[in-house]
Short mmCIF file of C-alpha atoms in Angstrom, two decimals:
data_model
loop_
_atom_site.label_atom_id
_atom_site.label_comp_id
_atom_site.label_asym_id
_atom_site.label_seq_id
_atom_site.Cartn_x
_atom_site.Cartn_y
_atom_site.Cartn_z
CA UNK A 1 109.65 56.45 91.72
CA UNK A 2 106.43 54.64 90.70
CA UNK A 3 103.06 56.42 90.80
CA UNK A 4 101.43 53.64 91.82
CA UNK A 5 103.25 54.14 95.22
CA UNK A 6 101.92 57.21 96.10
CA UNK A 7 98.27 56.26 95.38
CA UNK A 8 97.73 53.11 97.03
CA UNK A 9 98.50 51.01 94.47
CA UNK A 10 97.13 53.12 91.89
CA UNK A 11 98.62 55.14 88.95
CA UNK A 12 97.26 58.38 88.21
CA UNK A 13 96.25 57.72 85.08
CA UNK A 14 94.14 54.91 86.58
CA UNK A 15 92.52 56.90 88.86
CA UNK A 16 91.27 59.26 86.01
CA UNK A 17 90.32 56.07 84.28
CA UNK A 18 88.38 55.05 87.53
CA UNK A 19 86.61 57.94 88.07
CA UNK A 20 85.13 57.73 84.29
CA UNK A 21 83.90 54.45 84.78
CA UNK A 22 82.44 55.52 88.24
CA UNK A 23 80.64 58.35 86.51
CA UNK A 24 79.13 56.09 83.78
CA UNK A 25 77.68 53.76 86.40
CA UNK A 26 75.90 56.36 88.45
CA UNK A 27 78.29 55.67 91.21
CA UNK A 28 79.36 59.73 91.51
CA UNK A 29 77.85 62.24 89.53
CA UNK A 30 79.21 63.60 86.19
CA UNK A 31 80.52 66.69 87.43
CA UNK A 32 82.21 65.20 90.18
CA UNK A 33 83.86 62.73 88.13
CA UNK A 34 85.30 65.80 85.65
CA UNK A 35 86.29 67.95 89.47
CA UNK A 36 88.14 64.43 90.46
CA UNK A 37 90.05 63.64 87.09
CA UNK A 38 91.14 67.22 86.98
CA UNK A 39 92.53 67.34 90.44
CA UNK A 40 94.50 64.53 89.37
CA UNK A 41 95.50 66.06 86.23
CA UNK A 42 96.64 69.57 87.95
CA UNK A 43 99.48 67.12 89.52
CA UNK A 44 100.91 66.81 86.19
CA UNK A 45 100.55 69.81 85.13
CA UNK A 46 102.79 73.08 86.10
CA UNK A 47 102.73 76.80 87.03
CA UNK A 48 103.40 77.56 83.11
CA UNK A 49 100.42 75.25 81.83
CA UNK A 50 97.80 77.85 84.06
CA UNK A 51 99.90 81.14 83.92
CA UNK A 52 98.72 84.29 82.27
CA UNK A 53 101.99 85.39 80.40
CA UNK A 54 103.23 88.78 81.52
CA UNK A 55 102.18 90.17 77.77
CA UNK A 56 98.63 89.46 78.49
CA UNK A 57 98.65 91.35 81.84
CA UNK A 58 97.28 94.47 82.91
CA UNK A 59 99.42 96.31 85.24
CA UNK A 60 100.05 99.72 85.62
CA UNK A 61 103.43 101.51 87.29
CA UNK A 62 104.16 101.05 91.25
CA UNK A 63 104.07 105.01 91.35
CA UNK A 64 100.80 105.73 89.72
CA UNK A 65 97.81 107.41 92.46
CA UNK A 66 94.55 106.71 93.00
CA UNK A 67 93.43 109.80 90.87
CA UNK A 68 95.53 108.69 87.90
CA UNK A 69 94.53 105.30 87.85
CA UNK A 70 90.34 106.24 88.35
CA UNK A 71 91.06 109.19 85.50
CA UNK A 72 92.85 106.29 83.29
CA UNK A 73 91.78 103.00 84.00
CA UNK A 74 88.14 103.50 85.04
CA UNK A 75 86.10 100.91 84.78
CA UNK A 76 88.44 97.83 85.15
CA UNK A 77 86.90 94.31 85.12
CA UNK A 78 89.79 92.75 87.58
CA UNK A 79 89.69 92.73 91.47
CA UNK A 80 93.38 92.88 91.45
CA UNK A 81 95.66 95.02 89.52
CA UNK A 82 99.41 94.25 89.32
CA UNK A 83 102.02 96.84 90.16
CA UNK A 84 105.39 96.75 88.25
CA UNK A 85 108.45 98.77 89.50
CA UNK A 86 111.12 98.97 86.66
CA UNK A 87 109.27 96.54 83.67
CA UNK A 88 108.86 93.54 86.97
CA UNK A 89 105.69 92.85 88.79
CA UNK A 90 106.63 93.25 92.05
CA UNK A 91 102.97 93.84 93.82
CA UNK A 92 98.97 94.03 93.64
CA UNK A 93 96.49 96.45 94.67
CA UNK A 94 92.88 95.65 94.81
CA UNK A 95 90.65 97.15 92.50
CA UNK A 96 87.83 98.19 95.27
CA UNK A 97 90.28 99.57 97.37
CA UNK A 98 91.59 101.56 95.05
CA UNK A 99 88.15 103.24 94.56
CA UNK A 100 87.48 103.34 98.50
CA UNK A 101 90.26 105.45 98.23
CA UNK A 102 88.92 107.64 95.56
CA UNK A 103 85.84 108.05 97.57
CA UNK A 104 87.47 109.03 100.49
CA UNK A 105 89.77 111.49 98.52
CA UNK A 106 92.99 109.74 99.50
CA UNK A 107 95.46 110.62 96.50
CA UNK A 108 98.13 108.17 97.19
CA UNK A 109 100.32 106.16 95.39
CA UNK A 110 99.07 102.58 94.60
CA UNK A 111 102.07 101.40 96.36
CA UNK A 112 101.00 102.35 99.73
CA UNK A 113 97.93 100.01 99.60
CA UNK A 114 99.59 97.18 97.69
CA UNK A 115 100.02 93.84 98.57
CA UNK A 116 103.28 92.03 98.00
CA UNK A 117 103.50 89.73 95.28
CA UNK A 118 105.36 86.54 95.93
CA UNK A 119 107.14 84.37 93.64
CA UNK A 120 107.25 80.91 92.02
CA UNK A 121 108.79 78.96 89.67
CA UNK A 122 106.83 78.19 86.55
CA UNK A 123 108.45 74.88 86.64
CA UNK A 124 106.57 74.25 89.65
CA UNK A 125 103.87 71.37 89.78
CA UNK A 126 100.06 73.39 89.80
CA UNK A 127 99.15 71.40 92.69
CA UNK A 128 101.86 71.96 94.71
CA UNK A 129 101.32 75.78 94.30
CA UNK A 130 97.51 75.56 94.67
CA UNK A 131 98.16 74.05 98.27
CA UNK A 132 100.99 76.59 98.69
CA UNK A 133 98.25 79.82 97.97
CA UNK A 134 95.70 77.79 100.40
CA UNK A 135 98.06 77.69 103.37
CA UNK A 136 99.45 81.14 103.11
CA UNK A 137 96.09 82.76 101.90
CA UNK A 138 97.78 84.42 99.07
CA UNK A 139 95.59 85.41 95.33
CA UNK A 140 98.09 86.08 93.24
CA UNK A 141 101.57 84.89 92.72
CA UNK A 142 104.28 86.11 90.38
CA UNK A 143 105.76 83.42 87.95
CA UNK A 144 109.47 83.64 86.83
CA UNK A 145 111.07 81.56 84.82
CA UNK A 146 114.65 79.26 85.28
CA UNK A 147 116.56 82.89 85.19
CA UNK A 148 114.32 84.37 88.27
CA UNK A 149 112.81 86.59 84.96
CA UNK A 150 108.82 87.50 86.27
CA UNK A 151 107.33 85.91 82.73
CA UNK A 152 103.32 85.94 83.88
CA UNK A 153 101.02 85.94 87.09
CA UNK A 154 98.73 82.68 88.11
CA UNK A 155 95.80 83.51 90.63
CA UNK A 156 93.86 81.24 92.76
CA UNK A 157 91.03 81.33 90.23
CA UNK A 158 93.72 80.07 87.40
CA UNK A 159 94.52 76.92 89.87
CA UNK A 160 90.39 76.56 90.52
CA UNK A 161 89.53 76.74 87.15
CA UNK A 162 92.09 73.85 86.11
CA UNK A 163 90.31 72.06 88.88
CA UNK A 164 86.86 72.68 88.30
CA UNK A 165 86.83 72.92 84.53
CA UNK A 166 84.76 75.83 84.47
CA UNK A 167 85.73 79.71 84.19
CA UNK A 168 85.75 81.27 87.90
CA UNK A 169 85.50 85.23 88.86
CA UNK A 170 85.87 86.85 91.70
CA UNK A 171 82.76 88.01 93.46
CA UNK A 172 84.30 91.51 92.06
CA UNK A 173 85.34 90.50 88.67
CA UNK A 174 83.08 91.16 85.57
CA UNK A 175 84.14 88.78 83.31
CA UNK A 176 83.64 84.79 84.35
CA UNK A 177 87.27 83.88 83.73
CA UNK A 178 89.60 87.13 83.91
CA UNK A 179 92.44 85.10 82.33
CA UNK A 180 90.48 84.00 79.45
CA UNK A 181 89.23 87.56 78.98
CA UNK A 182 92.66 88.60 79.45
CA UNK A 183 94.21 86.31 76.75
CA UNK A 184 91.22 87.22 74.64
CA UNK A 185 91.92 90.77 74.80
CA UNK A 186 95.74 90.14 73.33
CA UNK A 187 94.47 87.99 70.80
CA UNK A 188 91.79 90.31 69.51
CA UNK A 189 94.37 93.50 69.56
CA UNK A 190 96.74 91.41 67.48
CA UNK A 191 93.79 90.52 64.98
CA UNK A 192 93.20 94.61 65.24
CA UNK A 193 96.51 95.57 64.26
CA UNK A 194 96.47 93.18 61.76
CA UNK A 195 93.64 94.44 60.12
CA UNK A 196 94.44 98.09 60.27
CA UNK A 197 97.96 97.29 58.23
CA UNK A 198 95.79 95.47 55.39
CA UNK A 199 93.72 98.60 55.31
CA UNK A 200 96.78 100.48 55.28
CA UNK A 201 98.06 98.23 52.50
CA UNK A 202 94.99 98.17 50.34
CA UNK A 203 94.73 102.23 50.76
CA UNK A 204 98.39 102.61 49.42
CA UNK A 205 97.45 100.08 46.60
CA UNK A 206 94.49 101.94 45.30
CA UNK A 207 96.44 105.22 45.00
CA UNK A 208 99.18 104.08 42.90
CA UNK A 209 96.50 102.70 40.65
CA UNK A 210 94.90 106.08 40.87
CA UNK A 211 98.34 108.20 40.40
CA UNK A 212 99.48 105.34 37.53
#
């Protein structure tokens, strides 16, 4: 089926290329041309191309309390933390909540506040799941792959950020994109462990020269 069909007579390619030209002529803002041509590029896009991969997720155990999380994982910079049951991400709890609790000296298990955590494909068009998360109010969505495997989480600020172009927080989240800080944080403790095993290397090579 044509694109041009579903645009009125437009491809979406064109449309990007519109709303550049509308943007040099004054006719719309810059920043409104960049929000328009990526809400057209989020249709071609999918789940997998905005996911944060399972490996770059914090998450903690379905059976943890609220005094072993605040003893462990205190601060946090996310509003929601993902539960997994068994190695799969099968729920949320929200970070505030989970320190209302604390407050209030209710020692229960995160799963009792949690929030279920539904699933979709990460062969699934972006858009299509963005409008899906609007109409049924959800934040965060598990992402499984063509096995039903949970490989990553996407969050409304994941879709909003493709949109927008710039990184988006929650009012509750300290860092400006919690992905990118997320995906940062992997990166930098590979570079870490890295590092430590050329140490490691260098030390063993300096005492063979010393016992030689």
């Amino acid at each position: 089926m044509s694109a041009k069909g579903e645009h009125g007579g437009f491809s979406r390619i064109e449309l990007i290329a519109i709303a550049g030209l509308a943007s040099e002529e004054g006719s719309i803002t810059d920043e409104e041309a960049e929000m328009l041509q990526n809400t057209l590029e989020l249709r071609g896009m999918t789940i997998r191309d905005v996911m944060t991969p399972q490996n770059a997720v914090f998450y903690v155990p379905v059976s943890m309390t609220v005094s072993e999380f605040v003893a462990n994982h205190i601060p946090k910079d996310f509003a929601r933390i993902p539960l997994e049951d068994d190695g799969k991400l099968v729920s949320y709890a929200m970070y505030s909540e989970i320190l209302e609790a604390q407050l209030d000296s209710r020692d229960i298990p995160l799963s009792e506040m949690a929030y279920p955590l539904s699933e979709v494909s990460d062969a699934k068009p972006a858009y299509e799941a963005f409008e899906s998360m609007v109409k049924h109010t959800h934040k965060m969505l598990a992402v499984t792959d063509e096995f039903g495997q949970v490989v990553g989480i996407v969050s409304d600020e994941d879709l909003l950020e493709a949109i927008v172009g710039i990184p988006i927080a929650d009012e509750t989240d300290l860092h400006a994109s919690p992905r990118e800080h997320m995906l940062k944080q992997q990166s930098d403790d590979v570079d870490d462990t890295s590092e430590s095993e050329s140490d490691d290397s260098v030390s063993d090579g300096e005492e063979e020269e010393q016992q030689g």
